[in-house]
């Protein structure tokens, strides 16, 4: 893997713990659970190294914070709103870019319900402040930022939100969030909001009229749209309404495991037909399968292969949705707030303490690449799914100041000539 420009920085080290902020003992970034590495031959090891060095490696969805060691303190930890990014673990992940979704669903500084406007801005601003005090992680605001991060041995941080709940009925809040650096947003989390319906809702009425306005505004701003937690009809309405390709940043195939947290074939196909990409996720007890009801790397990759066969290798990527700490334990603490039961589906499964092979950001992509190598995937296809497909969408979706004027002039010219654009 490409060695990153990491100099030992620890989150908030510019402040004095116990004086400037309340200190919590944090989990180990690595080694919390038994490590798991897919063995390769010497030639395969060299190939894996080259794949990481020569290609952009992008996670479409993760949480790069370090959880507290004592999960009984988690609500108090979240109330302070000061998440610590796992810089050391991230530096060893092989990633060049990560869509970091903070912990906005549990931003409970002023409310135990989460998703409040003030709390989201606090959560986002605090993380950006910490990033501003170090030099390995840079903000990913454009596709050029991502490419330059790779070139300079750094990691691009793409600020992302899993839902748009906090904008309430204020469309201009999308502009404000863009100004704060947000470049990817979900429509709804598990619960419905003013835009549409989440996977937890029994009756999915699709996008609201306000939701359609929000989708169009996000297109104009250059915010990538995510439907991972949206209901099926809301997902389809979003795909149809958006003029740009959209993401399913972290999900899997419902055909393999009957859970609302995963997407049915017709939604995955609709996303791909409009140029979009689905990122396969690995949060505990999500991408299980009928063949492998014990959640692990192989069940996760079974979802990848199913989706690749369904819509083609050009429309699949990875959004592992992992973090540093006891992920299963966190789910138990936030079972109600995160709608965990709604995500598991109705089938019985073996509960695991951790997802072997893809438990944290440090081991996720190294094992994904190694798995693909051992299964005979070509360099071209591996390059696509570990980052190339995501960049193709971003090149179309994100706002590009140098080309936007040309694009508008071209559309006007085609319109004047009565030609399709």
Short mmCIF file of C-alpha atoms in Angstrom, two decimals:
data_model
loop_
_atom_site.label_atom_id
_atom_site.label_comp_id
_atom_site.label_asym_id
_atom_site.label_seq_id
_atom_site.Cartn_x
_atom_site.Cartn_y
_atom_site.Cartn_z
CA UNK A 1 0.00 0.00 0.00
CA UNK A 2 1.03 3.59 -0.54
CA UNK A 3 2.68 4.93 2.60
CA UNK A 4 0.77 7.96 3.84
CA UNK A 5 2.28 11.17 5.17
CA UNK A 6 1.42 10.42 8.81
CA UNK A 7 3.52 12.08 11.48
CA UNK A 8 1.86 10.70 14.62
CA UNK A 9 -0.90 13.27 15.11
CA UNK A 10 -3.64 12.32 17.60
CA UNK A 11 -7.08 13.91 17.56
CA UNK A 12 -7.30 17.25 19.40
CA UNK A 13 -3.70 17.09 20.56
CA UNK A 14 -3.55 20.89 20.28
CA UNK A 15 -5.78 21.03 23.38
CA UNK A 16 -5.24 19.91 26.99
CA UNK A 17 -7.44 16.96 28.03
CA UNK A 18 -9.32 17.53 31.27
CA UNK A 19 -8.85 21.28 30.90
CA UNK A 20 -10.16 22.13 27.45
CA UNK A 21 -12.46 19.12 27.06
CA UNK A 22 -13.74 16.07 28.92
CA UNK A 23 -11.52 13.08 28.20
CA UNK A 24 -12.87 9.59 27.55
CA UNK A 25 -10.69 6.50 27.33
CA UNK A 26 -10.96 5.37 23.72
CA UNK A 27 -10.86 1.91 22.18
CA UNK A 28 -7.75 0.61 20.48
CA UNK A 29 -7.77 1.47 16.79
CA UNK A 30 -6.51 -1.99 15.87
CA UNK A 31 -6.19 -5.24 17.77
CA UNK A 32 -9.52 -4.96 19.59
CA UNK A 33 -10.56 -8.21 17.90
CA UNK A 34 -8.39 -10.96 16.38
CA UNK A 35 -6.81 -9.70 13.13
CA UNK A 36 -7.73 -11.45 9.89
CA UNK A 37 -5.69 -11.30 6.70
CA UNK A 38 -6.31 -13.30 3.54
CA UNK A 39 -3.03 -15.08 2.70
CA UNK A 40 -1.47 -14.42 -0.72
CA UNK A 41 1.46 -15.81 -2.63
CA UNK A 42 4.55 -13.65 -3.06
CA UNK A 43 3.46 -12.72 -6.59
CA UNK A 44 -0.05 -11.89 -5.40
CA UNK A 45 1.38 -9.72 -2.60
CA UNK A 46 3.31 -7.70 -5.18
CA UNK A 47 0.17 -7.38 -7.28
CA UNK A 48 -1.88 -6.17 -4.29
CA UNK A 49 0.80 -3.59 -3.47
CA UNK A 50 0.80 -2.34 -7.05
CA UNK A 51 -3.00 -2.10 -7.17
CA UNK A 52 -3.00 0.14 -4.11
CA UNK A 53 -0.16 2.28 -5.41
CA UNK A 54 -1.49 2.78 -8.95
CA UNK A 55 -5.23 3.22 -8.35
CA UNK A 56 -7.49 5.47 -6.34
CA UNK A 57 -8.89 3.62 -3.34
CA UNK A 58 -12.14 5.15 -2.06
CA UNK A 59 -14.57 4.13 0.66
CA UNK A 60 -18.07 5.30 -0.24
CA UNK A 61 -19.22 5.13 3.37
CA UNK A 62 -17.40 4.80 6.70
CA UNK A 63 -17.14 6.35 10.18
CA UNK A 64 -13.50 7.09 10.96
CA UNK A 65 -14.00 7.96 14.61
CA UNK A 66 -12.75 5.98 17.62
CA UNK A 67 -15.46 4.81 20.02
CA UNK A 68 -15.03 5.03 23.79
CA UNK A 69 -13.78 1.86 25.46
CA UNK A 70 -16.60 1.91 28.01
CA UNK A 71 -19.81 1.88 25.98
CA UNK A 72 -21.84 2.72 29.08
CA UNK A 73 -20.38 6.21 28.58
CA UNK A 74 -21.46 6.43 24.95
CA UNK A 75 -24.48 8.72 25.42
CA UNK A 76 -22.37 11.08 27.52
CA UNK A 77 -19.55 10.82 24.98
CA UNK A 78 -21.90 11.81 22.15
CA UNK A 79 -23.38 14.66 24.17
CA UNK A 80 -19.99 16.38 24.18
CA UNK A 81 -19.89 16.16 20.38
CA UNK A 82 -16.12 15.71 20.13
CA UNK A 83 -15.42 12.59 18.06
CA UNK A 84 -11.78 11.58 17.69
CA UNK A 85 -10.70 10.49 14.23
CA UNK A 86 -8.50 7.38 14.15
CA UNK A 87 -5.63 8.96 12.23
CA UNK A 88 -3.13 6.17 12.86
CA UNK A 89 -5.54 3.42 11.83
CA UNK A 90 -6.66 5.45 8.82
CA UNK A 91 -3.04 5.90 7.72
CA UNK A 92 -2.72 2.10 7.44
CA UNK A 93 -6.05 1.52 5.68
CA UNK A 94 -4.82 1.86 2.09
CA UNK A 95 -7.50 4.51 1.48
CA UNK A 96 -6.89 7.63 -0.59
CA UNK A 97 -10.36 9.00 0.11
CA UNK A 98 -13.15 8.28 2.57
CA UNK A 99 -16.75 9.43 2.58
CA UNK A 100 -16.96 9.98 6.33
CA UNK A 101 -20.50 10.14 7.67
CA UNK A 102 -19.46 11.38 11.11
CA UNK A 103 -21.97 10.12 13.69
CA UNK A 104 -24.77 12.50 12.74
CA UNK A 105 -27.55 10.01 13.52
CA UNK A 106 -26.37 10.06 17.12
CA UNK A 107 -25.55 13.77 17.32
CA UNK A 108 -27.35 14.19 20.63
CA UNK A 109 -25.88 17.38 22.03
CA UNK A 110 -29.22 19.16 22.48
CA UNK A 111 -31.66 16.31 21.86
CA UNK A 112 -31.70 12.56 22.38
CA UNK A 113 -33.57 12.21 19.08
CA UNK A 114 -30.62 13.31 16.93
CA UNK A 115 -30.61 14.97 13.50
CA UNK A 116 -31.04 18.53 14.85
CA UNK A 117 -29.62 21.37 12.76
CA UNK A 118 -27.47 22.87 15.53
CA UNK A 119 -26.11 19.46 16.52
CA UNK A 120 -25.15 18.53 12.95
CA UNK A 121 -23.26 21.80 12.48
CA UNK A 122 -21.54 21.30 15.85
CA UNK A 123 -20.58 17.73 14.92
CA UNK A 124 -19.30 18.78 11.50
CA UNK A 125 -17.50 21.92 12.64
CA UNK A 126 -15.72 20.12 15.48
CA UNK A 127 -14.38 17.45 13.13
CA UNK A 128 -13.27 20.02 10.55
CA UNK A 129 -11.50 21.98 13.28
CA UNK A 130 -9.49 18.93 14.25
CA UNK A 131 -8.66 18.16 10.61
CA UNK A 132 -7.42 21.73 10.20
CA UNK A 133 -4.77 21.12 12.87
CA UNK A 134 -3.01 18.24 11.07
CA UNK A 135 -1.72 17.62 7.57
CA UNK A 136 -2.35 13.99 6.56
CA UNK A 137 -6.10 14.34 5.97
CA UNK A 138 -7.32 17.01 3.55
CA UNK A 139 -10.84 18.08 2.69
CA UNK A 140 -12.26 16.45 -0.42
CA UNK A 141 -14.34 19.18 -2.02
CA UNK A 142 -13.60 18.38 -5.67
CA UNK A 143 -12.44 15.37 -7.65
CA UNK A 144 -9.13 17.16 -8.13
CA UNK A 145 -8.75 17.24 -4.33
CA UNK A 146 -9.03 13.45 -4.27
CA UNK A 147 -6.51 12.97 -7.06
CA UNK A 148 -4.07 15.41 -5.46
CA UNK A 149 -4.44 13.68 -2.08
CA UNK A 150 -3.31 10.43 -3.68
CA UNK A 151 -0.41 12.15 -5.42
CA UNK A 152 0.75 13.79 -2.18
CA UNK A 153 0.39 10.67 0.03
CA UNK A 154 -2.54 12.14 1.89
CA UNK A 155 -6.18 11.09 2.39
CA UNK A 156 -9.19 13.08 1.20
CA UNK A 157 -12.02 13.46 3.71
CA UNK A 158 -15.46 13.82 2.09
CA UNK A 159 -17.97 15.15 4.63
CA UNK A 160 -21.19 13.18 4.23
CA UNK A 161 -24.55 13.02 5.99
CA UNK A 162 -26.80 9.96 6.02
CA UNK A 163 -30.03 11.95 5.89
CA UNK A 164 -31.37 15.43 5.12
CA UNK A 165 -33.63 15.49 8.18
CA UNK A 166 -31.88 18.51 9.69
CA UNK A 167 -32.82 20.85 6.83
CA UNK A 168 -36.47 20.54 7.92
CA UNK A 169 -38.39 22.69 5.40
CA UNK A 170 -35.48 25.06 4.71
CA UNK A 171 -34.15 24.42 1.19
CA UNK A 172 -31.34 26.97 1.58
CA UNK A 173 -29.86 24.88 4.38
CA UNK A 174 -28.53 22.63 1.64
CA UNK A 175 -26.48 25.58 0.37
CA UNK A 176 -25.19 26.20 3.88
CA UNK A 177 -24.16 22.57 4.30
CA UNK A 178 -22.41 22.70 0.94
CA UNK A 179 -20.57 25.77 2.19
CA UNK A 180 -19.50 23.76 5.25
CA UNK A 181 -17.99 21.16 2.91
CA UNK A 182 -20.76 18.54 2.74
CA UNK A 183 -20.57 16.73 -0.61
CA UNK A 184 -22.86 13.72 -0.11
CA UNK A 185 -26.28 13.51 1.57
CA UNK A 186 -28.92 10.88 2.13
CA UNK A 187 -32.60 11.58 1.60
CA UNK A 188 -33.92 9.96 4.77
CA UNK A 189 -32.49 7.81 7.50
CA UNK A 190 -34.66 4.97 8.76
CA UNK A 191 -37.44 7.36 9.82
CA UNK A 192 -39.27 9.55 7.34
CA UNK A 193 -38.74 13.30 7.15
CA UNK A 194 -39.91 16.28 5.10
CA UNK A 195 -38.23 14.88 1.96
CA UNK A 196 -39.42 11.29 1.96
CA UNK A 197 -39.62 7.97 3.74
CA UNK A 198 -37.04 5.76 5.40
CA UNK A 199 -36.77 1.98 5.49
CA UNK A 200 -38.45 1.80 8.90
CA UNK A 201 -41.76 3.25 7.68
CA UNK A 202 -44.53 0.71 6.97
CA UNK A 203 -46.09 2.94 4.30
CA UNK A 204 -43.66 4.48 1.83
CA UNK A 205 -45.32 7.39 0.03
CA UNK A 206 -42.19 8.27 -1.96
CA UNK A 207 -40.56 11.68 -2.31
CA UNK A 208 -42.61 14.64 -1.15
CA UNK A 209 -42.84 17.71 -3.35
CA UNK A 210 -40.34 19.35 -1.02
CA UNK A 211 -38.15 16.28 -1.46
CA UNK A 212 -38.20 16.76 -5.24
CA UNK A 213 -37.17 20.38 -4.79
CA UNK A 214 -34.35 19.25 -2.49
CA UNK A 215 -33.11 16.70 -5.03
CA UNK A 216 -33.05 19.34 -7.75
CA UNK A 217 -31.20 21.76 -5.44
CA UNK A 218 -28.61 19.11 -4.59
CA UNK A 219 -28.10 18.52 -8.33
CA UNK A 220 -27.50 22.23 -8.86
CA UNK A 221 -25.15 22.55 -5.89
CA UNK A 222 -23.12 19.46 -6.72
CA UNK A 223 -24.05 17.31 -3.72
CA UNK A 224 -24.04 13.56 -4.40
CA UNK A 225 -27.33 11.94 -3.33
CA UNK A 226 -27.54 8.77 -1.26
CA UNK A 227 -30.61 6.50 -0.89
CA UNK A 228 -29.12 3.79 1.34
CA UNK A 229 -31.64 4.20 4.15
CA UNK A 230 -34.58 5.37 2.04
CA UNK A 231 -37.69 3.28 1.44
CA UNK A 232 -38.06 1.55 -1.91
CA UNK A 233 -40.54 4.00 -3.45
CA UNK A 234 -38.65 6.99 -2.11
CA UNK A 235 -35.49 5.49 -3.62
CA UNK A 236 -37.10 5.06 -7.03
CA UNK A 237 -38.59 8.56 -6.96
CA UNK A 238 -35.16 9.98 -6.12
CA UNK A 239 -33.49 8.13 -8.99
CA UNK A 240 -36.19 9.35 -11.39
CA UNK A 241 -36.13 12.96 -10.16
CA UNK A 242 -32.37 13.42 -10.10
CA UNK A 243 -30.74 14.69 -13.29
CA UNK A 244 -27.49 13.16 -12.10
CA UNK A 245 -26.52 9.60 -11.12
CA UNK A 246 -27.07 8.78 -7.46
CA UNK A 247 -25.36 6.53 -4.91
CA UNK A 248 -26.52 3.72 -2.74
CA UNK A 249 -23.46 4.29 -0.58
CA UNK A 250 -23.83 1.36 1.80
CA UNK A 251 -26.26 -1.51 1.33
CA UNK A 252 -26.51 -4.95 -0.27
CA UNK A 253 -28.95 -7.20 -2.12
CA UNK A 254 -32.28 -8.02 -0.51
CA UNK A 255 -32.47 -11.05 -2.79
CA UNK A 256 -29.72 -12.62 -0.66
CA UNK A 257 -31.12 -11.60 2.74
CA UNK A 258 -34.68 -10.41 3.34
CA UNK A 259 -34.13 -7.11 5.12
CA UNK A 260 -35.41 -3.60 4.44
CA UNK A 261 -31.84 -2.43 5.07
CA UNK A 262 -30.86 -4.04 1.76
CA UNK A 263 -32.09 -3.09 -1.70
CA UNK A 264 -34.38 -5.11 -3.99
CA UNK A 265 -33.19 -5.90 -7.51
CA UNK A 266 -35.43 -3.34 -9.21
CA UNK A 267 -34.00 -0.47 -7.13
CA UNK A 268 -30.40 -1.58 -7.75
CA UNK A 269 -31.14 -1.85 -11.49
CA UNK A 270 -32.81 1.57 -11.60
CA UNK A 271 -29.80 3.13 -9.86
CA UNK A 272 -27.39 1.53 -12.34
CA UNK A 273 -29.49 2.35 -15.42
CA UNK A 274 -29.11 6.06 -14.59
CA UNK A 275 -25.35 5.67 -14.14
CA UNK A 276 -25.30 5.24 -10.36
CA UNK A 277 -23.27 2.98 -8.09
CA UNK A 278 -24.07 0.76 -5.10
CA UNK A 279 -21.47 0.46 -2.34
CA UNK A 280 -21.56 -2.85 -0.48
CA UNK A 281 -21.67 -2.48 3.27
CA UNK A 282 -20.39 -4.57 6.17
CA UNK A 283 -21.87 -3.08 9.37
CA UNK A 284 -22.64 -5.98 11.75
CA UNK A 285 -25.58 -8.22 10.80
CA UNK A 286 -26.41 -6.51 7.49
CA UNK A 287 -24.89 -8.26 4.46
CA UNK A 288 -25.57 -11.80 5.54
CA UNK A 289 -26.91 -14.35 3.04
CA UNK A 290 -29.04 -17.49 3.03
CA UNK A 291 -25.89 -19.45 2.23
CA UNK A 292 -23.89 -17.66 4.94
CA UNK A 293 -26.12 -16.47 7.79
CA UNK A 294 -23.00 -15.82 9.88
CA UNK A 295 -21.84 -12.34 8.91
CA UNK A 296 -18.22 -12.25 7.70
CA UNK A 297 -16.06 -11.16 4.77
CA UNK A 298 -17.33 -13.96 2.52
CA UNK A 299 -21.02 -13.14 3.03
CA UNK A 300 -20.20 -9.48 2.40
CA UNK A 301 -18.44 -10.35 -0.85
CA UNK A 302 -21.33 -12.58 -1.89
CA UNK A 303 -23.43 -9.41 -1.98
CA UNK A 304 -20.74 -7.75 -4.08
CA UNK A 305 -20.72 -10.54 -6.63
CA UNK A 306 -24.50 -10.70 -6.79
CA UNK A 307 -24.77 -6.97 -7.51
CA UNK A 308 -21.91 -7.09 -10.05
CA UNK A 309 -23.67 -9.92 -11.89
CA UNK A 310 -27.00 -8.08 -11.67
CA UNK A 311 -25.96 -4.66 -13.02
CA UNK A 312 -22.36 -5.00 -14.18
CA UNK A 313 -18.97 -4.34 -12.62
CA UNK A 314 -19.17 -0.62 -13.57
CA UNK A 315 -21.90 0.02 -11.01
CA UNK A 316 -20.54 -1.57 -7.85
CA UNK A 317 -18.14 -0.26 -5.19
CA UNK A 318 -17.64 -0.58 -1.44
CA UNK A 319 -19.00 1.41 1.50
CA UNK A 320 -18.02 -0.84 4.41
CA UNK A 321 -19.65 1.34 7.11
CA UNK A 322 -17.05 0.38 9.71
CA UNK A 323 -15.41 2.23 12.61
CA UNK A 324 -12.75 1.91 15.31
CA UNK A 325 -14.25 0.21 18.35
CA UNK A 326 -16.89 -2.31 19.36
CA UNK A 327 -19.38 -1.88 16.51
CA UNK A 328 -21.78 -4.58 17.73
CA UNK A 329 -21.71 -3.06 21.20
CA UNK A 330 -22.53 0.37 19.81
CA UNK A 331 -25.51 -1.10 17.95
CA UNK A 332 -26.79 -2.55 21.21
CA UNK A 333 -26.48 0.82 22.93
CA UNK A 334 -28.29 2.64 20.11
CA UNK A 335 -30.70 -0.13 19.09
CA UNK A 336 -33.67 2.25 19.17
CA UNK A 337 -32.06 5.38 17.76
CA UNK A 338 -30.46 3.56 14.82
CA UNK A 339 -33.47 1.32 14.01
CA UNK A 340 -31.29 -1.77 14.25
CA UNK A 341 -34.15 -4.26 14.49
CA UNK A 342 -35.67 -2.90 11.28
CA UNK A 343 -32.37 -3.49 9.50
CA UNK A 344 -31.88 -7.13 10.49
CA UNK A 345 -34.82 -8.61 8.64
CA UNK A 346 -37.07 -11.46 9.77
CA UNK A 347 -34.79 -14.48 9.35
CA UNK A 348 -32.89 -16.04 12.22
CA UNK A 349 -29.15 -15.47 12.19
CA UNK A 350 -26.13 -16.12 14.35
CA UNK A 351 -25.15 -12.95 16.17
CA UNK A 352 -21.44 -12.24 15.96
CA UNK A 353 -19.23 -10.15 18.23
CA UNK A 354 -17.46 -8.68 15.19
CA UNK A 355 -17.42 -9.12 11.41
CA UNK A 356 -14.39 -11.29 10.69
CA UNK A 357 -12.18 -9.90 7.96
CA UNK A 358 -13.83 -6.52 7.61
CA UNK A 359 -14.31 -5.22 11.14
CA UNK A 360 -12.48 -1.89 11.02
CA UNK A 361 -11.14 0.63 8.48
CA UNK A 362 -7.57 -0.64 8.77
CA UNK A 363 -8.36 -4.17 7.56
CA UNK A 364 -11.37 -3.54 5.29
CA UNK A 365 -9.91 -2.55 1.93
CA UNK A 366 -6.71 -4.61 2.21
CA UNK A 367 -8.87 -7.71 2.64
CA UNK A 368 -11.31 -6.64 -0.09
CA UNK A 369 -8.45 -6.33 -2.59
CA UNK A 370 -6.86 -9.58 -1.45
CA UNK A 371 -10.21 -11.39 -1.79
CA UNK A 372 -10.66 -10.07 -5.32
CA UNK A 373 -7.15 -11.16 -6.27
CA UNK A 374 -7.68 -14.70 -4.99
CA UNK A 375 -10.94 -14.92 -6.96
CA UNK A 376 -9.27 -14.07 -10.25
CA UNK A 377 -10.59 -10.54 -10.88
CA UNK A 378 -8.60 -8.51 -13.40
CA UNK A 379 -6.61 -5.40 -12.50
CA UNK A 380 -9.07 -3.34 -14.56
CA UNK A 381 -12.12 -4.60 -12.68
CA UNK A 382 -10.47 -4.25 -9.27
CA UNK A 383 -9.51 -0.66 -10.12
CA UNK A 384 -13.13 0.08 -10.99
CA UNK A 385 -14.69 -1.28 -7.80
CA UNK A 386 -12.15 0.12 -5.33
CA UNK A 387 -12.50 3.68 -6.62
CA UNK A 388 -12.82 4.13 -10.37
CA UNK A 389 -16.60 3.74 -10.49
CA UNK A 390 -17.07 6.26 -7.70
CA UNK A 391 -14.84 8.81 -9.44
CA UNK A 392 -16.80 8.41 -12.67
CA UNK A 393 -19.98 9.42 -10.86
CA UNK A 394 -18.32 12.26 -8.96
CA UNK A 395 -16.88 13.67 -12.17
CA UNK A 396 -20.46 14.02 -13.37
CA UNK A 397 -22.21 14.97 -10.13
CA UNK A 398 -19.91 17.37 -8.29
CA UNK A 399 -19.82 21.01 -9.30
CA UNK A 400 -16.85 21.90 -11.51
CA UNK A 401 -16.32 25.68 -11.81
CA UNK A 402 -14.09 25.37 -14.89
CA UNK A 403 -16.62 23.40 -16.93
CA UNK A 404 -19.99 24.50 -15.55
CA UNK A 405 -20.18 27.59 -17.77
CA UNK A 406 -19.32 25.56 -20.86
CA UNK A 407 -21.97 22.96 -19.97
CA UNK A 408 -24.67 25.63 -19.60
CA UNK A 409 -23.70 27.29 -22.90
CA UNK A 410 -23.78 23.91 -24.65
CA UNK A 411 -27.24 23.11 -23.29
CA UNK A 412 -28.53 26.52 -24.39
CA UNK A 413 -27.05 26.08 -27.86
CA UNK A 414 -28.65 22.64 -28.24
CA UNK A 415 -31.94 24.07 -27.01
CA UNK A 416 -31.78 26.94 -29.54
CA UNK A 417 -31.13 24.40 -32.28
CA UNK A 418 -34.00 22.23 -31.00
CA UNK A 419 -31.63 19.29 -30.52
CA UNK A 420 -31.63 16.73 -27.64
CA UNK A 421 -28.95 17.21 -24.99
#
